Short mmCIF file of C-alpha atoms in Angstrom, two decimals:
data_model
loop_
_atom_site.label_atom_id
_atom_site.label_comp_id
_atom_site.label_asym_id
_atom_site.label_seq_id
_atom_site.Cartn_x
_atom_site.Cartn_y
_atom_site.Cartn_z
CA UNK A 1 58.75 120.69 -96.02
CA UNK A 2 59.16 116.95 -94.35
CA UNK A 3 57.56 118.76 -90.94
CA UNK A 4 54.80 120.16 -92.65
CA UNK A 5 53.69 117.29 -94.83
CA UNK A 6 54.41 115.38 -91.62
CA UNK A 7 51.95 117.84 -89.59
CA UNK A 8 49.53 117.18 -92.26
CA UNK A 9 49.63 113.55 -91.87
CA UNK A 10 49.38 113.42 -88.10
CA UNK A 11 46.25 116.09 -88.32
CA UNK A 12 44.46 114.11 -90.55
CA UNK A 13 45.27 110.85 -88.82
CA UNK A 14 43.93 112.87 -85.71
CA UNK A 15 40.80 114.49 -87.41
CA UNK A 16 40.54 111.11 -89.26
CA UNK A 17 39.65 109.31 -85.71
CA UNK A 18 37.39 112.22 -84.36
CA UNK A 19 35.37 112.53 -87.92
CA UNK A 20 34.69 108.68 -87.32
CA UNK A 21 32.49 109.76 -83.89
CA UNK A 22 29.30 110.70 -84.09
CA UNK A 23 29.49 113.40 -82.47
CA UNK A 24 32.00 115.64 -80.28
CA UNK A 25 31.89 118.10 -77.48
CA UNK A 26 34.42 120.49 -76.95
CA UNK A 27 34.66 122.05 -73.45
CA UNK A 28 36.42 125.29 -73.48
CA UNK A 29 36.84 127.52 -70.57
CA UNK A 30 36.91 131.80 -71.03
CA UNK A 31 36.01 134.55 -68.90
CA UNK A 32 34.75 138.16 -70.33
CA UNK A 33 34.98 139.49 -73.25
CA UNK A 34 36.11 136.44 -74.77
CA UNK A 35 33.26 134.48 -74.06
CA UNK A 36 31.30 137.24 -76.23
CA UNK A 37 33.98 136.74 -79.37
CA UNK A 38 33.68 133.09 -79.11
CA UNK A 39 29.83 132.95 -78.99
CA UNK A 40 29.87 135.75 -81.89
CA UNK A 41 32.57 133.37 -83.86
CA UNK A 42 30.14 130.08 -83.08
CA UNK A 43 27.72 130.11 -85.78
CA UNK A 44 30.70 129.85 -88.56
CA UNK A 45 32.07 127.10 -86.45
CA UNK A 46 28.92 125.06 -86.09
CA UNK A 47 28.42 125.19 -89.91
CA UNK A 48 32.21 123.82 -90.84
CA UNK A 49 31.99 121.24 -87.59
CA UNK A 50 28.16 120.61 -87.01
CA UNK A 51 29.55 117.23 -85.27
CA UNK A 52 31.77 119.09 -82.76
CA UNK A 53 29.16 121.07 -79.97
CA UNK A 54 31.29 123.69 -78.18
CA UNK A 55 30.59 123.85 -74.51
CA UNK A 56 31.63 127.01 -73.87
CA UNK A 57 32.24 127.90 -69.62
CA UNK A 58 32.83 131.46 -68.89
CA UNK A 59 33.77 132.48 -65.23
CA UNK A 60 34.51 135.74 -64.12
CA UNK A 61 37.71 136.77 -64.54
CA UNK A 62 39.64 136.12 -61.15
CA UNK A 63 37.12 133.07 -60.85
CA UNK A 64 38.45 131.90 -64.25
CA UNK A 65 41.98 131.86 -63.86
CA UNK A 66 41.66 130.95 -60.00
CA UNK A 67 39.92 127.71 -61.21
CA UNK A 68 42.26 127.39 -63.72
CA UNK A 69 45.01 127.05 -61.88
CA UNK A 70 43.25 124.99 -59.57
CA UNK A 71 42.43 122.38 -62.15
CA UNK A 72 46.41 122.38 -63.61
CA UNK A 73 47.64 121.49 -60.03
CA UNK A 74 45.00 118.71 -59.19
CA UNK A 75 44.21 117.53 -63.03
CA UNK A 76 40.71 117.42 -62.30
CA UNK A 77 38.18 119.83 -63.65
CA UNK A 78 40.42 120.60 -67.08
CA UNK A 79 39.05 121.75 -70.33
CA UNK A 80 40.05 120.71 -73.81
CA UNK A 81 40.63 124.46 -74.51
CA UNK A 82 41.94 126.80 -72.06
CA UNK A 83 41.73 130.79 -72.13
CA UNK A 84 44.48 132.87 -70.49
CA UNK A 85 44.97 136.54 -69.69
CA UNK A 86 48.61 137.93 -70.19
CA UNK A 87 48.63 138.62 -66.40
CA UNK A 88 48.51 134.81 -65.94
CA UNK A 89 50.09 133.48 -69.22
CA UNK A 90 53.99 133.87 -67.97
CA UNK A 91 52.58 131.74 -64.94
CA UNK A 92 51.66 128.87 -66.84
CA UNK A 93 54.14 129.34 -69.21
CA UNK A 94 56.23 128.12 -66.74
CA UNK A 95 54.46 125.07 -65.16
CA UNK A 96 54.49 121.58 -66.92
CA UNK A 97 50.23 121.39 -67.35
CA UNK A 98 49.75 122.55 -70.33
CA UNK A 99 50.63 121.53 -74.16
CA UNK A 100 53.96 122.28 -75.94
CA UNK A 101 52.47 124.25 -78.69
CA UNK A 102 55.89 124.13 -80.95
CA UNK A 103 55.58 120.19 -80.69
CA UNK A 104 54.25 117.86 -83.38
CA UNK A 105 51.60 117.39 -83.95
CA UNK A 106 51.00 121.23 -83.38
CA UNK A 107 54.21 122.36 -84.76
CA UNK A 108 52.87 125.79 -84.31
CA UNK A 109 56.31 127.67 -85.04
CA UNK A 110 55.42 127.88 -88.57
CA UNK A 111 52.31 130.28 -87.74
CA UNK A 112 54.13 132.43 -85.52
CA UNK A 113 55.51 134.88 -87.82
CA UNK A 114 51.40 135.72 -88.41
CA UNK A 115 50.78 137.57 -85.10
CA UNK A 116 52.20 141.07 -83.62
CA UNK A 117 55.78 140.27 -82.51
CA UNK A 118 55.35 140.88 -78.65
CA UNK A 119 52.87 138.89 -78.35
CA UNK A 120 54.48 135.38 -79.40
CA UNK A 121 57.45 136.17 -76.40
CA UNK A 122 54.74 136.53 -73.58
CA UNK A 123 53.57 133.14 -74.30
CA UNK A 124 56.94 131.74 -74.62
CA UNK A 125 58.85 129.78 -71.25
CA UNK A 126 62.07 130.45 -70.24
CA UNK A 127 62.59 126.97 -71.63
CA UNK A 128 61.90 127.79 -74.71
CA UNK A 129 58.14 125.99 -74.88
CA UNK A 130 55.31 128.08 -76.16
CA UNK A 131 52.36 127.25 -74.58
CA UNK A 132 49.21 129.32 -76.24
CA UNK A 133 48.44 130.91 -79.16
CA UNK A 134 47.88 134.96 -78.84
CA UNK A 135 43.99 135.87 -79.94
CA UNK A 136 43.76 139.62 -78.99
CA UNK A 137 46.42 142.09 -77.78
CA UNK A 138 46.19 145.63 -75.89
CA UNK A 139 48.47 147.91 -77.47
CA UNK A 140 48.72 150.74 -75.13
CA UNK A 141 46.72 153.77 -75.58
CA UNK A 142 45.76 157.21 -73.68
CA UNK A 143 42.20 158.28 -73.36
CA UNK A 144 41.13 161.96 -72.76
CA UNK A 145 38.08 163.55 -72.71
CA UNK A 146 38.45 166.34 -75.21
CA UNK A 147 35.43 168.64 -73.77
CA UNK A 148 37.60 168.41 -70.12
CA UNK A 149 40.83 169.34 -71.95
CA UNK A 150 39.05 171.92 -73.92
CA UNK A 151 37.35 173.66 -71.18
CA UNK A 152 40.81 173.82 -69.30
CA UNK A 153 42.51 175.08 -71.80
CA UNK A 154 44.73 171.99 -72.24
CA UNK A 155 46.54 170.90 -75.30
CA UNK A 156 46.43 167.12 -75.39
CA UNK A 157 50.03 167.19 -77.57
CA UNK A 158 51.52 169.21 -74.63
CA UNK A 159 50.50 166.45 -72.00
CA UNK A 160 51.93 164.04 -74.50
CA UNK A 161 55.04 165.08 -74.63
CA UNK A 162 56.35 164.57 -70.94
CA UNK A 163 55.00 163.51 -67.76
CA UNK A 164 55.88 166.35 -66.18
CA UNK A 165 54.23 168.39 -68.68
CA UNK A 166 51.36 165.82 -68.10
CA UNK A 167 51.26 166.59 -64.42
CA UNK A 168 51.65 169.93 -65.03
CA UNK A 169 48.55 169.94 -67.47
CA UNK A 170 46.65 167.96 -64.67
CA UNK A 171 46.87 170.91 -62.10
CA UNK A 172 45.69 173.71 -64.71
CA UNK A 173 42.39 170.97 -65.34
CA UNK A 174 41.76 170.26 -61.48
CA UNK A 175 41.79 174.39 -61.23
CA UNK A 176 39.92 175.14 -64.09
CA UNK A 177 37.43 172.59 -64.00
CA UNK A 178 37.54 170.47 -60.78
CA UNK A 179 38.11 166.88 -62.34
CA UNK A 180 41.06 164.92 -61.06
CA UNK A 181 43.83 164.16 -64.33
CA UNK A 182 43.56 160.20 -63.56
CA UNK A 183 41.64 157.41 -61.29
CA UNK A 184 44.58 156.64 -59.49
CA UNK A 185 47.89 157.88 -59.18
CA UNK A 186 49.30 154.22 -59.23
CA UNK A 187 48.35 153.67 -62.89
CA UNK A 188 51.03 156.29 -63.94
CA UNK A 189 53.46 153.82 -62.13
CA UNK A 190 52.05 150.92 -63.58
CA UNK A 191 52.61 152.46 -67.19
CA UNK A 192 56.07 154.09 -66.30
CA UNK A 193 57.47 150.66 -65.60
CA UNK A 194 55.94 149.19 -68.62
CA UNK A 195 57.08 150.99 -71.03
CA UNK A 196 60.34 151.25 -73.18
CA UNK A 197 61.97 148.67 -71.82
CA UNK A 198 64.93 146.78 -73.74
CA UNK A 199 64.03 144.22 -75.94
CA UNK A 200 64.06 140.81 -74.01
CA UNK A 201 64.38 142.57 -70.78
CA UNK A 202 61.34 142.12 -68.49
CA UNK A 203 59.19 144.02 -66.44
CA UNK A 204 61.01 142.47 -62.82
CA UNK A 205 63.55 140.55 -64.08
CA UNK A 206 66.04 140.01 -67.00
CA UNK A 207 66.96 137.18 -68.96
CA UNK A 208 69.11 135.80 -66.77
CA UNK A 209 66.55 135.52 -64.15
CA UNK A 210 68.57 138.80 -62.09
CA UNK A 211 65.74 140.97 -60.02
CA UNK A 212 65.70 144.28 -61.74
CA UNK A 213 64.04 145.79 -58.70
CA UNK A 214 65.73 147.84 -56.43
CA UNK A 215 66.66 151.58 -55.07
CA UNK A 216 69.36 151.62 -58.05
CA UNK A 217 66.97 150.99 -60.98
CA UNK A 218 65.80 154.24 -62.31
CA UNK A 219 63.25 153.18 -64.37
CA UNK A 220 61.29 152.05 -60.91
CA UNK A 221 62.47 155.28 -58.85
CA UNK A 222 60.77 157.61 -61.35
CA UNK A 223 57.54 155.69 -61.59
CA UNK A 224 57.07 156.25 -57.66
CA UNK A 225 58.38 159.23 -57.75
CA UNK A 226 56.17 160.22 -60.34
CA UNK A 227 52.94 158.44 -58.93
CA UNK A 228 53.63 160.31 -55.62
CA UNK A 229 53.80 163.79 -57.54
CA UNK A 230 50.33 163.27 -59.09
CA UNK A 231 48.96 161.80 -55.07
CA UNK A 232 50.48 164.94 -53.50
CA UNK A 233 48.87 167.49 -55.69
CA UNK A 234 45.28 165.99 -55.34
CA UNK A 235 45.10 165.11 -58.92
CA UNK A 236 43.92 161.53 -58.70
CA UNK A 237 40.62 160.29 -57.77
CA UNK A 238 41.81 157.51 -55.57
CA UNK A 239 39.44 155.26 -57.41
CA UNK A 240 40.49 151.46 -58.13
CA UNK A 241 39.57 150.37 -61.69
CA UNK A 242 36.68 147.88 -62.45
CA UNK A 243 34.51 149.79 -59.41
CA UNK A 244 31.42 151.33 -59.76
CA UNK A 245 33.41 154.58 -58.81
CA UNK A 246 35.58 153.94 -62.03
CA UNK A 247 32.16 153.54 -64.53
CA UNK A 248 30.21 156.51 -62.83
CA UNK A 249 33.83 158.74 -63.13
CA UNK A 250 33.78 157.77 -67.00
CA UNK A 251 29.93 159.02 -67.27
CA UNK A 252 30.46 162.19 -65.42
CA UNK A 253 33.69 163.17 -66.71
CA UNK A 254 35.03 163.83 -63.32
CA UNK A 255 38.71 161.89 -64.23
CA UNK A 256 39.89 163.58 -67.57
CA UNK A 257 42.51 160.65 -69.05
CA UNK A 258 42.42 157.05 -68.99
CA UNK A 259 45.78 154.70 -69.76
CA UNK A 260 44.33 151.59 -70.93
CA UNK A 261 44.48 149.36 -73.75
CA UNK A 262 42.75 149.51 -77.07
CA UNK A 263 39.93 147.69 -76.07
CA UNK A 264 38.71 150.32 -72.97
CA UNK A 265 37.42 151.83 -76.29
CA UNK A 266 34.58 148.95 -76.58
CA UNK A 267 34.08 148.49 -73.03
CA UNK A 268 33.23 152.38 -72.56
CA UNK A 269 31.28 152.48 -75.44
CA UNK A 270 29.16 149.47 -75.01
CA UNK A 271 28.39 149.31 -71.11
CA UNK A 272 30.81 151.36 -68.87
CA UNK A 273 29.34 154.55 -70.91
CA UNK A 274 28.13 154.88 -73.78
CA UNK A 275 26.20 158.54 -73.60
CA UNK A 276 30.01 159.96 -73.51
CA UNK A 277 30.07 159.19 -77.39
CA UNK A 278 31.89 161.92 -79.10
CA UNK A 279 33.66 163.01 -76.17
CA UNK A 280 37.06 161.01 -75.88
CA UNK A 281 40.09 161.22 -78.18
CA UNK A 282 42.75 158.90 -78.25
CA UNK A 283 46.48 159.21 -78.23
CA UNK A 284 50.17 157.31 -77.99
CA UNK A 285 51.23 157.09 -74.21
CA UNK A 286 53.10 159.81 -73.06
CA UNK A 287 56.92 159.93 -74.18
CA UNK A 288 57.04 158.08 -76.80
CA UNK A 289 55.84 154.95 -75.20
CA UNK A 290 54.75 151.84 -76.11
CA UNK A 291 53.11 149.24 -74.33
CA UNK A 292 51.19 146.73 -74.14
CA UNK A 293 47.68 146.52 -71.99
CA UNK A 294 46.40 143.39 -71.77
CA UNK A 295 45.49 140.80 -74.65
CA UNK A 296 44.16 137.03 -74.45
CA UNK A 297 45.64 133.40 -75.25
CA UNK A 298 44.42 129.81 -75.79
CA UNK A 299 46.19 126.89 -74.86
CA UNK A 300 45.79 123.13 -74.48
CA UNK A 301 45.18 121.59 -71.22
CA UNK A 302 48.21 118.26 -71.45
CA UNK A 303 45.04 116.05 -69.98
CA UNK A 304 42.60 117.79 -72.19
CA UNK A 305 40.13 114.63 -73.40
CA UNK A 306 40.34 116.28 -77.20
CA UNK A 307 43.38 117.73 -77.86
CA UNK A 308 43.40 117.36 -81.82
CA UNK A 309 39.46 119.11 -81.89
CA UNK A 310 40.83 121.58 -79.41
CA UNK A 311 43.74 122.40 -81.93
CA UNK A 312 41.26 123.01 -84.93
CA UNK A 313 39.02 125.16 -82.50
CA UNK A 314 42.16 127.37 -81.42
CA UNK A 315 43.35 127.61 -85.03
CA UNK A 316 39.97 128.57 -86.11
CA UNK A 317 40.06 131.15 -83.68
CA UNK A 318 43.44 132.68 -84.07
CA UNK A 319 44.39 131.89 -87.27
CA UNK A 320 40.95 132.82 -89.48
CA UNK A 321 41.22 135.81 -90.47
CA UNK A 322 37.35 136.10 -90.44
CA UNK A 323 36.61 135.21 -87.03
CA UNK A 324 39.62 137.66 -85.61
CA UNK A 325 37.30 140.67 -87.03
CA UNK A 326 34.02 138.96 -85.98
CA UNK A 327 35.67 139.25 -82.56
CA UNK A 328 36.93 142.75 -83.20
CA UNK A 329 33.87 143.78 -84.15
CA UNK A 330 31.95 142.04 -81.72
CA UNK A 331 33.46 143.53 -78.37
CA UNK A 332 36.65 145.57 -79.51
CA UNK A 333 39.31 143.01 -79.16
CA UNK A 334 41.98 143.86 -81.40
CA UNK A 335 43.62 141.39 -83.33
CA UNK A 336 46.70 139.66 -82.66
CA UNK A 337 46.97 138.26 -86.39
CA UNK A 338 48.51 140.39 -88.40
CA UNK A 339 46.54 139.81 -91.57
CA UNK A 340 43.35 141.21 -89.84
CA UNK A 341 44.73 144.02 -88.77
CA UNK A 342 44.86 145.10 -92.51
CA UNK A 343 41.12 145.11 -92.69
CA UNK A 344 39.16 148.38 -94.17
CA UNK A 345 37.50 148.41 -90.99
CA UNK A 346 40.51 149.43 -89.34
CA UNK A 347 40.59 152.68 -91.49
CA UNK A 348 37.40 153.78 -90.92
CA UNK A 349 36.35 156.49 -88.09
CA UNK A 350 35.21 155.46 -84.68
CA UNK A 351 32.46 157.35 -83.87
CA UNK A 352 32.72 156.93 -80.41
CA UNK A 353 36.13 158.99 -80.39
CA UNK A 354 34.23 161.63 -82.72
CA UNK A 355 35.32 160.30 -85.23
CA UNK A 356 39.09 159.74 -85.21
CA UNK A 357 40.82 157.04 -87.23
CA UNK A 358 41.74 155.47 -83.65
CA UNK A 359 42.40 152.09 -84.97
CA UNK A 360 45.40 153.46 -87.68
CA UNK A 361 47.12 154.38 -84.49
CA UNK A 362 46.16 151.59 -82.50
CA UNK A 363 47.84 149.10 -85.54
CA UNK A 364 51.01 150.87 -85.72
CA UNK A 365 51.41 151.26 -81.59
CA UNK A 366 51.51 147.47 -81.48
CA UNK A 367 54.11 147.09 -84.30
CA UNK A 368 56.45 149.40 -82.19
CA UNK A 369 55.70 147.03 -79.06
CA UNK A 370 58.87 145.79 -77.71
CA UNK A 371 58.42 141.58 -76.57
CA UNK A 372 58.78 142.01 -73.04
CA UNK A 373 60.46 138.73 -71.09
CA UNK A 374 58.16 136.90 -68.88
CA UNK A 375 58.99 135.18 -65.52
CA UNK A 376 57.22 132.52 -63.32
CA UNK A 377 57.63 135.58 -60.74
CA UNK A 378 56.49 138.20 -62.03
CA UNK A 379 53.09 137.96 -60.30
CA UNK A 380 54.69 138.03 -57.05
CA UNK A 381 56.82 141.18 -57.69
CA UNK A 382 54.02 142.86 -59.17
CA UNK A 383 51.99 142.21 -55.67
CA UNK A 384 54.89 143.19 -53.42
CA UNK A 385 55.89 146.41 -55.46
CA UNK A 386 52.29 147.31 -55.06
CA UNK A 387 51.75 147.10 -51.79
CA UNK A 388 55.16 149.15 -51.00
CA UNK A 389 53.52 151.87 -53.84
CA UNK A 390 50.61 152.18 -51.54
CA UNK A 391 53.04 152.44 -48.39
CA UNK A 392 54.75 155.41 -50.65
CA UNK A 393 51.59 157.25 -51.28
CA UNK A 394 49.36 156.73 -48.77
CA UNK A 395 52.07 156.68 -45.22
CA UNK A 396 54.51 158.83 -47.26
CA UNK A 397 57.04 155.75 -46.96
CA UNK A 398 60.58 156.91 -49.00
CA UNK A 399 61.11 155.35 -51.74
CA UNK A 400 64.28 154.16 -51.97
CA UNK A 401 63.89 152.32 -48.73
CA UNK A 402 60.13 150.69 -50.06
CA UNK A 403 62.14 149.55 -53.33
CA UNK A 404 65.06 147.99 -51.06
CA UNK A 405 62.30 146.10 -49.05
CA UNK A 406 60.35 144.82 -52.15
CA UNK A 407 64.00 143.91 -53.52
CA UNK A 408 64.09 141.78 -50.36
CA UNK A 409 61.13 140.24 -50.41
CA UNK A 410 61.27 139.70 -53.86
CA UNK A 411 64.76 138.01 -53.64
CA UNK A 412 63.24 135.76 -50.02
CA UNK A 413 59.89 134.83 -52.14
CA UNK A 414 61.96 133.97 -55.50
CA UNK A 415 64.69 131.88 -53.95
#
């Protein structure tokens, strides 16, 4: 009670000393489709703060986080309200450049029992700092096209239930209707290691900071293995995602599933290609997986000019029930707070997925999320694991040997 009433004090003191300027401007950094939810979210902002302009910057996304981290190591450049990815928030995490969220006058530990579980441990240092609040999450879905799987003769259940029933499935579609079962063999890798892992444990390393990888670990033998089954049978498209090759593949229907999170649903439906309406179905990942796929974070640069308007902006954002649908609705981005989640909307039928109450699913997917452990490193493993994955597939490499030599480099790079 005393750290609440105390939180209260400080914010006011804080909010006390910004109402007495004339007027504010908030810089705060995003890259796509964030920058969409904010400017959707804006016009409610503007009429509770018309004082406080929001200068909204949105980079691409490798530009973003590039200049990001550019601006933490030099200091210059900083906003007062930083977006991050969760491919880059275990990064930061771990450097000293931005805010302690669980610190006074934030003392954001009393919100954090609001937002999907997982989501709170990705943000979290091994030190124990949390360093951005969670605005969207990915829970982990699989996309089919149901006139492909029809046509084929497919049951989408059947593919569900193992991958090598899922493989299996992919040769009878390639024969009976000539489109590949995925983009690229390497995403069945990238979701093999992702999912059902041990709560705590992380993708590359446990809590203890010991590299998982290696020619021992199971878990990363049968996601090669795997991967290499689907390259060797000609059942991948060998197309990278985020290509034109990817977007004309999703028009065409010449790749019949997509692993993705929730939010591919918005993207496909409001750019990559929307004439496919009606045509996909959604369902949980293969073997009872869960996992999650992306999802977006804001955090406070330590040098930011406005910290305390850059607090209200990131509560207004995560914690407002209102503007975490007006985002949802805006671009697909499914909410991190749990509260919103509850919504009607999130009953209703997509139309895009003919129909199907996707979103039902999509909710109870991210409650059976595991947190998954983050490390300052796990960038680096990811990188070296996937260039060995493409010596596997593409020079037939073995793969106990290319999981001994990303152990090694791991191990040399981590030291």
């Amino acid at each position: 009670m005393k750290q609440t009433a105390a939180f209260a004090l400080a914010t006011a003191l804080l909010l006390g000393t910004a109402h007495a300027q004339e007027k504010v401007t908030l810089t705060v950094a995003a890259f796509p489709s964030l920058d969409s939810a904010i400017k959707a979210i804006l016009p409610a902002w503007t009429k509770l703060h018309p004082n406080v302009t929001i200068n909204l910057q949105a980079q691409q996304f490798a530009d973003h986080h590039t200049a990001m981290t550019t601006a933490l190591a030099t200091g210059q450049g900083l906003p007062d309200v930083m977006a991050i990815e969760i491919g880059y928030v275990g990064k930061f995490a771990e450097g000293q450049g931005l805010e302690n969220l669980n610190s006074a006058p934030y003392s954001a530990a009393q919100y954090k029992k609001l937002f999907t579980p997982f989501t709170i441990a990705q943000a979290t240092g091994s030190d124990g700092r949390f360093i951005a609040m969670p605005t969207d999450i990915g829970p982990g879905t699989f996309f089919y096209r149901k006139d492909v799987l029809d046509k084929a003769g497919v049951n989408p259940l059947t593919m569900q239930s193992s991958w090598e029933n899922y493989i299996a499935s992919g040769k009878k579609i390639k024969q009976k209707t000539g489109a590949y079962l995925v983009n690229t063999a390497a995403s069945v890798y990238n979701l093999v290691i992702r999912t059902n892992l041990k709560s705590g444990e992380g993708i590359y390393f446990d809590k203890q900071n010991n590299l998982l990888v290696g020619p021992d670990n199971a878990r990363f033998v049968r996601a090669m293995t795997l991967a290499k089954q689907v390259r060797d049978a000609g059942l991948d498209a060998k197309i990278g995602e985020w290509s034109n090759e990817w977007y004309d593949a999703f028009k065409k229907g010449t790749v019949a599933t997509q692993f993705s999170g929730a939010w591919l649903q918005g993207a496909l439906q409001n750019w990559m290609a929307p004439d496919t309406k009606g045509l996909w179905r959604v369902q949980n990942l293969p073997e009872k997986g869960f996992a999650s796929w992306g999802g977006s974070f804001y955090a406070i640069p330590s040098k930011a000019k406005n910290k305390q308007w850059a607090w209200e902006f990131i509560k207004f954002m995560t914690l407002n029930q209102q503007s975490q649908i007006t985002a949802f609705q805006d671009n697909g981005a499914f909410p991190a707070l749990i509260a919103a989640q509850k919504d009607k909307a999130f009953s209703e039928p997509v139309e895009f997925l003919g129909g199907q109450k996707a979103r039902v699913l999509w909710r109870d997917a991210a409650a059976k999320t595991q947190p998954i452990d983050v490390n300052k490193y796990d960038s680096v493993a990811d990188q070296i694991l996937q260039t060995e994955l493409t010596n596997v597939l593409e020079q037939g490499k073995d793969i106990k040997q290319a999981l001994a030599d990303a152990r090694a480099q791991i191990a040399r790079r981590a030291r």
